Tab-separated table of C-alpha atoms in Angstrom:
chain	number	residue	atom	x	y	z
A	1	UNK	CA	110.149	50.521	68.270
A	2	UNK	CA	110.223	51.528	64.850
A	3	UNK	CA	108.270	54.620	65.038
A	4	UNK	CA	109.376	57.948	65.169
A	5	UNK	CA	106.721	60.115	67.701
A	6	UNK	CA	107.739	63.121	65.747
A	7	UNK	CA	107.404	66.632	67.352
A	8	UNK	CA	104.988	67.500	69.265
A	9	UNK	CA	102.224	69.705	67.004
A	10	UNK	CA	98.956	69.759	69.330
A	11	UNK	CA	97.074	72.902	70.179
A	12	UNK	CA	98.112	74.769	73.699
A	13	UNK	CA	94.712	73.759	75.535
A	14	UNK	CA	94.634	76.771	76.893
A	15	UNK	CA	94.751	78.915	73.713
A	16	UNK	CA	92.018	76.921	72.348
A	17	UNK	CA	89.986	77.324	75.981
A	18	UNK	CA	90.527	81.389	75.082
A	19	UNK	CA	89.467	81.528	71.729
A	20	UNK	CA	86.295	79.642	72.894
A	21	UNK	CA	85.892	82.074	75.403
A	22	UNK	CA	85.932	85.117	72.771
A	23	UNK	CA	83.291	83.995	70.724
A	24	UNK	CA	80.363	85.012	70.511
A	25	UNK	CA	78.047	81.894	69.701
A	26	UNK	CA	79.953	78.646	70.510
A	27	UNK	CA	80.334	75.738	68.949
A	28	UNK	CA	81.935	72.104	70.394
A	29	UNK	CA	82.298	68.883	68.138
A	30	UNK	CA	84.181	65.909	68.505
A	31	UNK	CA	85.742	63.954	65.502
A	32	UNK	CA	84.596	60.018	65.753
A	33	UNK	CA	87.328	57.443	65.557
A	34	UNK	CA	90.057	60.345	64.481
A	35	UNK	CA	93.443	57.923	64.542
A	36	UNK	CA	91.129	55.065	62.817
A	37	UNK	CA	90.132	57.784	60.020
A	38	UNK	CA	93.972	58.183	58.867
A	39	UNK	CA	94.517	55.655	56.234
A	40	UNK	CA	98.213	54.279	56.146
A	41	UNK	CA	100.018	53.210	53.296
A	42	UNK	CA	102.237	49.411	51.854
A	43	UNK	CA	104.662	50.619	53.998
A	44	UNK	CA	103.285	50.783	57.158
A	45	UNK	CA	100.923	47.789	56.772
A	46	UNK	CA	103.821	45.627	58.215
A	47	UNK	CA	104.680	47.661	61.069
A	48	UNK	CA	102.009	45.878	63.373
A	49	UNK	CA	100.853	42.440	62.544
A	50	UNK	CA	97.934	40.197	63.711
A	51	UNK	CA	97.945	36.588	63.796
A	52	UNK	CA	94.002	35.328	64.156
A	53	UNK	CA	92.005	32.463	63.181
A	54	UNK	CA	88.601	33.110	63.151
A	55	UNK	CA	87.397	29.708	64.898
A	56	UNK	CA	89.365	26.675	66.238
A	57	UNK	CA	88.989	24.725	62.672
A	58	UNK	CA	90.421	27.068	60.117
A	59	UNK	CA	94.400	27.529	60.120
A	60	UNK	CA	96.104	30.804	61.707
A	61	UNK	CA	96.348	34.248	58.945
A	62	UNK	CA	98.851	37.239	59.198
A	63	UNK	CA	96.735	40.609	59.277
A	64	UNK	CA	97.949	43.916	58.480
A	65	UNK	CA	96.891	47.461	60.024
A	66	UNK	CA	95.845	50.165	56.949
A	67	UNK	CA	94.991	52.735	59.176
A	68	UNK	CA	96.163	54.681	62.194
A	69	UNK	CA	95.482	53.558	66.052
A	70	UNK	CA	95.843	54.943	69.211
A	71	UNK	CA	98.722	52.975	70.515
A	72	UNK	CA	100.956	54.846	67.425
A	73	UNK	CA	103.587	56.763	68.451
A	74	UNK	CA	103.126	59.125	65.446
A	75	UNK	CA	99.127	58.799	65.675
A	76	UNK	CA	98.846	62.377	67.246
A	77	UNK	CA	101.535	63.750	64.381
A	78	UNK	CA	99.440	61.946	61.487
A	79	UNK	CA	96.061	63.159	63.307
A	80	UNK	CA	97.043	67.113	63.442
A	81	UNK	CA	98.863	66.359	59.544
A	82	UNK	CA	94.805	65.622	58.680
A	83	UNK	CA	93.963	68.724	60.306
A	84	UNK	CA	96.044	70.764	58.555
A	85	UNK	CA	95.552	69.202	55.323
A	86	UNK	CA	91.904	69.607	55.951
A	87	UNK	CA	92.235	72.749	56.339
A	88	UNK	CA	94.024	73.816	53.634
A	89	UNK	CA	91.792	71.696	50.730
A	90	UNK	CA	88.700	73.794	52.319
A	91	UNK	CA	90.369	76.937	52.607
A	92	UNK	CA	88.147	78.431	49.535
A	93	UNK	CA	85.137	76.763	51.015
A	94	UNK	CA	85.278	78.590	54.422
A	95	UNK	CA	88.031	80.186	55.736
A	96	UNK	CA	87.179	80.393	59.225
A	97	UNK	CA	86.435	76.858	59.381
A	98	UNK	CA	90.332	76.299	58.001
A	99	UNK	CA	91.670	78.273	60.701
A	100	UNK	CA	89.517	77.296	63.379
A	101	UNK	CA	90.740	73.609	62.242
A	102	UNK	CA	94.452	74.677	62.252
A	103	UNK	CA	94.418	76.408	65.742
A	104	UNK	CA	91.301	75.744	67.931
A	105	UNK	CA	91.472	72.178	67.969
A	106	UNK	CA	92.516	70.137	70.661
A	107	UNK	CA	93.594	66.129	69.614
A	108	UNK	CA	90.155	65.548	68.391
A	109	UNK	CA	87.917	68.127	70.348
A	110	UNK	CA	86.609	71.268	68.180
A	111	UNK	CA	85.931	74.111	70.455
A	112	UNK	CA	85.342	77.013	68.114
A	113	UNK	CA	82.129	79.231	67.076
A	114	UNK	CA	81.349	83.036	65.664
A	115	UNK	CA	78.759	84.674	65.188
A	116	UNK	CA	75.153	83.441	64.686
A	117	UNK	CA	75.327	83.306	60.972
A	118	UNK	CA	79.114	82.188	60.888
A	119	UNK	CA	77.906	79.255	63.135
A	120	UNK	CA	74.908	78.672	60.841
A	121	UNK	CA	77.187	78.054	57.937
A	122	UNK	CA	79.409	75.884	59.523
A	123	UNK	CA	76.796	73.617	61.249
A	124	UNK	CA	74.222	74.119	58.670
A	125	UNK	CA	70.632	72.891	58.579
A	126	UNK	CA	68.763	69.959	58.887
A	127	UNK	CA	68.876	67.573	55.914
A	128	UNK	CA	72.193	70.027	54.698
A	129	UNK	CA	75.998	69.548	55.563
A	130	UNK	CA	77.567	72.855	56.452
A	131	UNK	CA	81.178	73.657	55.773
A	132	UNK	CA	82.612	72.190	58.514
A	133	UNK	CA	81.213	68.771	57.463
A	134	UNK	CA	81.982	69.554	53.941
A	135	UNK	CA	85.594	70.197	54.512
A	136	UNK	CA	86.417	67.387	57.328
A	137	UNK	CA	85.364	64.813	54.713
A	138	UNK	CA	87.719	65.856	52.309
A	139	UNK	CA	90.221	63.999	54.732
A	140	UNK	CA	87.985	61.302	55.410
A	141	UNK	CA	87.087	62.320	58.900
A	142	UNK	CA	83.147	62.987	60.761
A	143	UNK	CA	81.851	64.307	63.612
A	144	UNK	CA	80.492	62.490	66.051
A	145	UNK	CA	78.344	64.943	66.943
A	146	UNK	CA	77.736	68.807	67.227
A	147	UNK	CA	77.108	71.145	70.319
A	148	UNK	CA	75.527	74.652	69.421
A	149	UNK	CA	74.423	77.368	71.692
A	150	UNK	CA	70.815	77.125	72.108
A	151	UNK	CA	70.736	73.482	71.147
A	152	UNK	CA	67.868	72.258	73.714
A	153	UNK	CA	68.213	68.634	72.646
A	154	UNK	CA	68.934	66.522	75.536
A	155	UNK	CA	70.971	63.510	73.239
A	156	UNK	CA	73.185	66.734	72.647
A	157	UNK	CA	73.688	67.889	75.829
A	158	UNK	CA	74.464	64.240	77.014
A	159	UNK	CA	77.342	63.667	74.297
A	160	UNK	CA	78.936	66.883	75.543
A	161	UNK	CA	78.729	65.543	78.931
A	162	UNK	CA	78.895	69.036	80.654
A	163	UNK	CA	82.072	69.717	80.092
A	164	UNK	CA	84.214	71.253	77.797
A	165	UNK	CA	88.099	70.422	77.439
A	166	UNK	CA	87.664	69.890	81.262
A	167	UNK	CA	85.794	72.512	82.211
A	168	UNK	CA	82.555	72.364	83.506
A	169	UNK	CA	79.701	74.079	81.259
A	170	UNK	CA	76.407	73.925	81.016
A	171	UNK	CA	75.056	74.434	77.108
A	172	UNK	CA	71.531	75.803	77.712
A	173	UNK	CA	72.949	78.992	79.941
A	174	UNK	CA	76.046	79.002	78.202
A	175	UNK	CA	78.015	79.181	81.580
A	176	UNK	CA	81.488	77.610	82.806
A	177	UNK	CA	80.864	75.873	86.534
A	178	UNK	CA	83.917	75.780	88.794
A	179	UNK	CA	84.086	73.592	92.106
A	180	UNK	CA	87.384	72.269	93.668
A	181	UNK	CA	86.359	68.442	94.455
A	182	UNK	CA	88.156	67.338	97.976
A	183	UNK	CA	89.389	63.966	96.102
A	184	UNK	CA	93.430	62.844	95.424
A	185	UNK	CA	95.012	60.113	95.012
A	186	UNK	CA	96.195	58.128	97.466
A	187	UNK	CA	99.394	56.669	96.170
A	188	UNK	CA	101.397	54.427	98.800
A	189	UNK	CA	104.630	52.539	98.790
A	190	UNK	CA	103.137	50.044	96.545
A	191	UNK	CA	102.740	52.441	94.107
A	192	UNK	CA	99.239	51.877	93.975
A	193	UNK	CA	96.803	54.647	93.573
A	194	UNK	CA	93.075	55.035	94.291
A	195	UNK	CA	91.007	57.986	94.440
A	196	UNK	CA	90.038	59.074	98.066
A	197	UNK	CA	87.783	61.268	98.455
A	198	UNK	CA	86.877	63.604	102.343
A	199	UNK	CA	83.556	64.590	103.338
A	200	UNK	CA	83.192	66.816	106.692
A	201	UNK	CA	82.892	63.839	108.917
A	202	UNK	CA	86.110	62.924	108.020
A	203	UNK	CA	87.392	66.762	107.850
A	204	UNK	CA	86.336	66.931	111.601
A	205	UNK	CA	88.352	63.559	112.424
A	206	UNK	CA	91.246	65.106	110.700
A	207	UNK	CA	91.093	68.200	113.116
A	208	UNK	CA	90.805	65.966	116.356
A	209	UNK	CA	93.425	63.964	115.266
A	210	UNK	CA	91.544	60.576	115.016
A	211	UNK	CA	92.396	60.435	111.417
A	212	UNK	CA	95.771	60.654	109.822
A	213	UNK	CA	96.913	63.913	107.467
A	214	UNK	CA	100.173	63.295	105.262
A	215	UNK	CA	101.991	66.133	103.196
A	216	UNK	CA	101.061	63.779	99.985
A	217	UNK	CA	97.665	63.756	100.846
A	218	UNK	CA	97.881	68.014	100.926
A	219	UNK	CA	100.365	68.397	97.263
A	220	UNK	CA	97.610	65.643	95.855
A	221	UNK	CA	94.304	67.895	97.149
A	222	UNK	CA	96.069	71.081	95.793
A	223	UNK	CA	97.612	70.511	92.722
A	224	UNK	CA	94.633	67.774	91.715
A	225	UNK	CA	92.381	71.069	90.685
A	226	UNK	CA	92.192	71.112	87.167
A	227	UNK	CA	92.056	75.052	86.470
A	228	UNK	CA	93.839	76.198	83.184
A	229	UNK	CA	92.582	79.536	82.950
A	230	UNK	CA	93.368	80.465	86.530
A	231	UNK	CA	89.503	81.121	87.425
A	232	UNK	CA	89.992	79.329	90.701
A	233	UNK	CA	93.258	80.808	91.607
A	234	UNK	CA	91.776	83.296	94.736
A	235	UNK	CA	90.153	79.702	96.385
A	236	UNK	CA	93.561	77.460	95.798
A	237	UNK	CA	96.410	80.492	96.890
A	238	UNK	CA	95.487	79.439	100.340
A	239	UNK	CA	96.049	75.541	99.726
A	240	UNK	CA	99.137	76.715	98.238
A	241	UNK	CA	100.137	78.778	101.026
A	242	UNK	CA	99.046	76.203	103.647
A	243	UNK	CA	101.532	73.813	101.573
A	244	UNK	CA	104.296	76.073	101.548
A	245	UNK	CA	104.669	76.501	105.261
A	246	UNK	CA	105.377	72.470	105.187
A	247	UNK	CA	108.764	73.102	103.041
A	248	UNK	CA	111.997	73.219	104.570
A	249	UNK	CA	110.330	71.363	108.055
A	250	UNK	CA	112.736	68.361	106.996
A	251	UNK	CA	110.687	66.142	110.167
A	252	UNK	CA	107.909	66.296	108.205
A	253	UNK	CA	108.262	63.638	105.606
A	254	UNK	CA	105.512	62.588	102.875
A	255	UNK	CA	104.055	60.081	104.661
A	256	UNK	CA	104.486	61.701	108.381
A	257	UNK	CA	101.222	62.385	110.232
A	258	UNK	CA	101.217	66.429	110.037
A	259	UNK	CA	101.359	68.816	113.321
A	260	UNK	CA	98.221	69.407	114.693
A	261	UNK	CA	98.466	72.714	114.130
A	262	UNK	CA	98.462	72.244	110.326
A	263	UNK	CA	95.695	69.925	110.650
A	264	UNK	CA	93.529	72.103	112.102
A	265	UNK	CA	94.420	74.951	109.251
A	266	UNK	CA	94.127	72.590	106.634
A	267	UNK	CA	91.023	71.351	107.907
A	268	UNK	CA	89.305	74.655	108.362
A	269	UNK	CA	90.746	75.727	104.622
A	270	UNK	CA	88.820	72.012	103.175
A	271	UNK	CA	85.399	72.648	105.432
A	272	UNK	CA	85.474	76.478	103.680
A	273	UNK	CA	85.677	74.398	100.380
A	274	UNK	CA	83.311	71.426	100.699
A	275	UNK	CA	80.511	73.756	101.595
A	276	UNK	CA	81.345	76.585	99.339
A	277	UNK	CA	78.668	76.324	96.302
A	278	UNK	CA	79.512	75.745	92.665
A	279	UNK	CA	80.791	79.147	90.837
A	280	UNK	CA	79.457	80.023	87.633
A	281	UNK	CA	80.457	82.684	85.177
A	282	UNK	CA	79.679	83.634	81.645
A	283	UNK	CA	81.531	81.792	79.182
A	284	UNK	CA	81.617	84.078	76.385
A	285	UNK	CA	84.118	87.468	77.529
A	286	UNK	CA	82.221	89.482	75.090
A	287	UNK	CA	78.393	90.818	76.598
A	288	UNK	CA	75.155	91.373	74.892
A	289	UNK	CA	75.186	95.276	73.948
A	290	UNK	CA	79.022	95.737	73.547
A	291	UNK	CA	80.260	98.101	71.327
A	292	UNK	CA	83.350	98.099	68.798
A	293	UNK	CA	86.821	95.578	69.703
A	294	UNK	CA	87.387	95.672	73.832
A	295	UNK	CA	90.689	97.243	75.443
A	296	UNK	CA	92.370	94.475	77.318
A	297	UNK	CA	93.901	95.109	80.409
A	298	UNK	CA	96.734	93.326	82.222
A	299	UNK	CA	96.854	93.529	86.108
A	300	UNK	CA	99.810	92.293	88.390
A	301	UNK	CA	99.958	92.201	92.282
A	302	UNK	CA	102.168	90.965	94.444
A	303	UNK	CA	102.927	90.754	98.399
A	304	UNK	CA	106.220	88.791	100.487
A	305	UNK	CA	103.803	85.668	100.288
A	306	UNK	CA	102.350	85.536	96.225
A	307	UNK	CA	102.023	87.522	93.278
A	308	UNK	CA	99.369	86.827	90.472
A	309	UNK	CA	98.943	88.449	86.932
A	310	UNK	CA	95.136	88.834	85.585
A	311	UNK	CA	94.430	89.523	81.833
A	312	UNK	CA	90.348	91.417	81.559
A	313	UNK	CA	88.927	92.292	78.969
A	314	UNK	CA	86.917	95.469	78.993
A	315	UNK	CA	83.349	96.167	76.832
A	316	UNK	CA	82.126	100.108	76.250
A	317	UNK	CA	78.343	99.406	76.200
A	318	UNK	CA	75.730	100.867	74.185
A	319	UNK	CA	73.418	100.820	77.343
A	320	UNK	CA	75.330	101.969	80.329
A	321	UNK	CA	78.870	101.881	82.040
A	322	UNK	CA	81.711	99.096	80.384
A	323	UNK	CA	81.488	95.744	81.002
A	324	UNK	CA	84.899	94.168	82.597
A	325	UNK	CA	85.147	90.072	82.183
A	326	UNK	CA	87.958	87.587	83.623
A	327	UNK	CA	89.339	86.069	81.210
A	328	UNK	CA	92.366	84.823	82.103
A	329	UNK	CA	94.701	84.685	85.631
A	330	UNK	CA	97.528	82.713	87.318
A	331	UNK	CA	98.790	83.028	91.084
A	332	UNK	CA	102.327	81.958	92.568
A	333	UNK	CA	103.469	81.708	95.897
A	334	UNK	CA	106.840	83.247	96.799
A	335	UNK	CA	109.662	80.904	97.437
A	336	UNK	CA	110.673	79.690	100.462
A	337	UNK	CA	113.928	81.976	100.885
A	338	UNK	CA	111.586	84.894	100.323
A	339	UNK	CA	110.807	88.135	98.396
A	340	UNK	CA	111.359	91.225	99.003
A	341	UNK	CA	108.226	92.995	97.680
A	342	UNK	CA	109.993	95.175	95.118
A	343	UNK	CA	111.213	91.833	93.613
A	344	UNK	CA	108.015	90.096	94.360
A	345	UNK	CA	106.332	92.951	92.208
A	346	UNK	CA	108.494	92.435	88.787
A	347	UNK	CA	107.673	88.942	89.383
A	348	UNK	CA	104.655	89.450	89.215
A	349	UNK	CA	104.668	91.948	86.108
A	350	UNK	CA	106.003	88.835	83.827
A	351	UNK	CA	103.704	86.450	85.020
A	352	UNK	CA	100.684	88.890	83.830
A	353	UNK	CA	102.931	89.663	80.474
A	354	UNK	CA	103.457	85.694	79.804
């Protein structure tokens, strides 16, 4: 209650996903015990007290916090303070490391990289700290470990736990995975939640009707898909677009067993999903062989039922035609009230200039 939170300093997640994307060799690390690595001062040592006795016989003793914790309401304003401070006492050291610190860190995730001899320096070799080392421990902070393209060690690949700020990746192809898991929550009037998950056999009861469909189990399914840069966006628009048709249909409440008609779309939208196969795509935007910078290329679209904005980025090649690569897209359904398409179209122009 004493605590200020402070304002709100982390990395945009999805800037720091981009800049991943862009380089060319990447690198992932993840700082060990961050909060715990920020030392507090006199001050702060009473601002949280401990009363413990080590063992039944020996009287009760006041303890003291002198560092940060997770339960802080400034901990994630002290954590990107080290950061930055960090990064500026190891600006002469490396200065790519410094700004990689400063922007391409998320809370205490390092998704950054360069080129093969950039990386090199900041990783370094066996038996030698690089500079990324070098500088964090100016601060007082390590790394609990280090993920480098073409690292074949399985401990490695296990820490990074195939995945990357969320996304699915696998290190030894250097590829992002995408799925959309038919899982939500299934919060009732308790307030309780547990993760449900459908399989076919129960996609099949839901078209027949022997199994109940509510409009919270649809908004959960949808909206559950964790998809920052868009890359799903052409497999959830017709979720979306399923959910839509439920708004303003004011006898349809959250927990009201849905129409059979809209069981039977949604169902036939989920089976398309559960036996779709996993999507994979290159990670880095930037392909062996490419030539100078890229020209990147916005791309809006838009109909009376969504509009989407796409950002590509486009490779002349040294062997052939240019090389176009997602890199980053968003899709909206139109409201309720409706479009007209002219409108529908400008809408769609500022979502692909945001």
């Amino acid at each position: 209650d004493c605590m200020d939170k402070g304002p709100n300093q982390v990395s945009s997640l999805v800037d720091c996903l981009i800049h991943w994307r862009t380089v060319e060799k990447a690198m992932m690390a993840d700082l060990t015990k961050a909060y715990q690595a920020i030392k507090t001062g006199e001050k702060e040592l009473h601002l949280r007290r401990i009363v413990y006795r080590k063992d039944p016989g020996t009287g009760w003793e006041d303890y003291g916090y002198t560092r940060a914790t997770f339960g802080d309401l400034a901990a994630g304003l002290l954590l990107e303070a080290a950061k930055r401070r960090a990064a500026a006492e190891g600006e002469q050291l490396d200065p790519l490391v410094a700004k990689q610190l400063r922007e391409n860190v998320y809370v205490d995730n390092i998704c950054g990289g360069g080129s093969p001899e950039e990386v090199k320096r900041m990783v370094g070799e066996e038996g030698d700290k690089g500079t990324l080392h070098k500088i964090l421990e100016t601060c007082g902070m390590k790394l609990k470990f280090v993920a480098v393209l073409g690292d074949k060690r399985q401990e490695v690949a296990e820490m990074l736990g195939g995945r990357v700020l969320g996304l699915g990746y696998n290190l030894a192809e250097d590829k992002i995975s995408l799925s959309i898991p038919l899982q939500y929550h299934n919060k009732g009037r308790a307030r309780q939640k547990e993760m449900m998950k459908l399989d076919l056999r129960e996609l099949e009861e839901i078209r027949n009707r022997r199994r109940t469909f509510t409009r919270r189990e649809e908004l959960s399914l949808v909206m559950g898909v964790f998809d920052p840069l868009g890359l799903l966006s052409p497999v959830l628009l017709q979720g979306k677009l399923l959910l839509r048709r439920l708004y303003g249909q004011d006898d349809i409440g959250w927990y009201t067993d849905l129409p059979l008609e809209e069981k039977q779309s949604w169902a036939a939208w989920l089976e398309e999903v559960a036996q779709g196969a996993e999507v994979s795509m290159e990670r880095a935007v930037r392909p062996p062989g490419a030539l100078g910078n890229p020209m990147v290329v916005g791309f809006s679209d838009a109909s009376v039922s969504a509009m989407c904005g796409m950002i590509f980025v486009v490779w002349p090649m040294s062997n052939g035609p240019a090389v176009t690569r997602l890199l980053l897209a968003k899709v909206r359904v139109t409201p309720v009230s409706g479009y007209s398409v002219p409108r529908a179209e400008l809408q769609a122009v500022v979502i692909m200039s945001r």
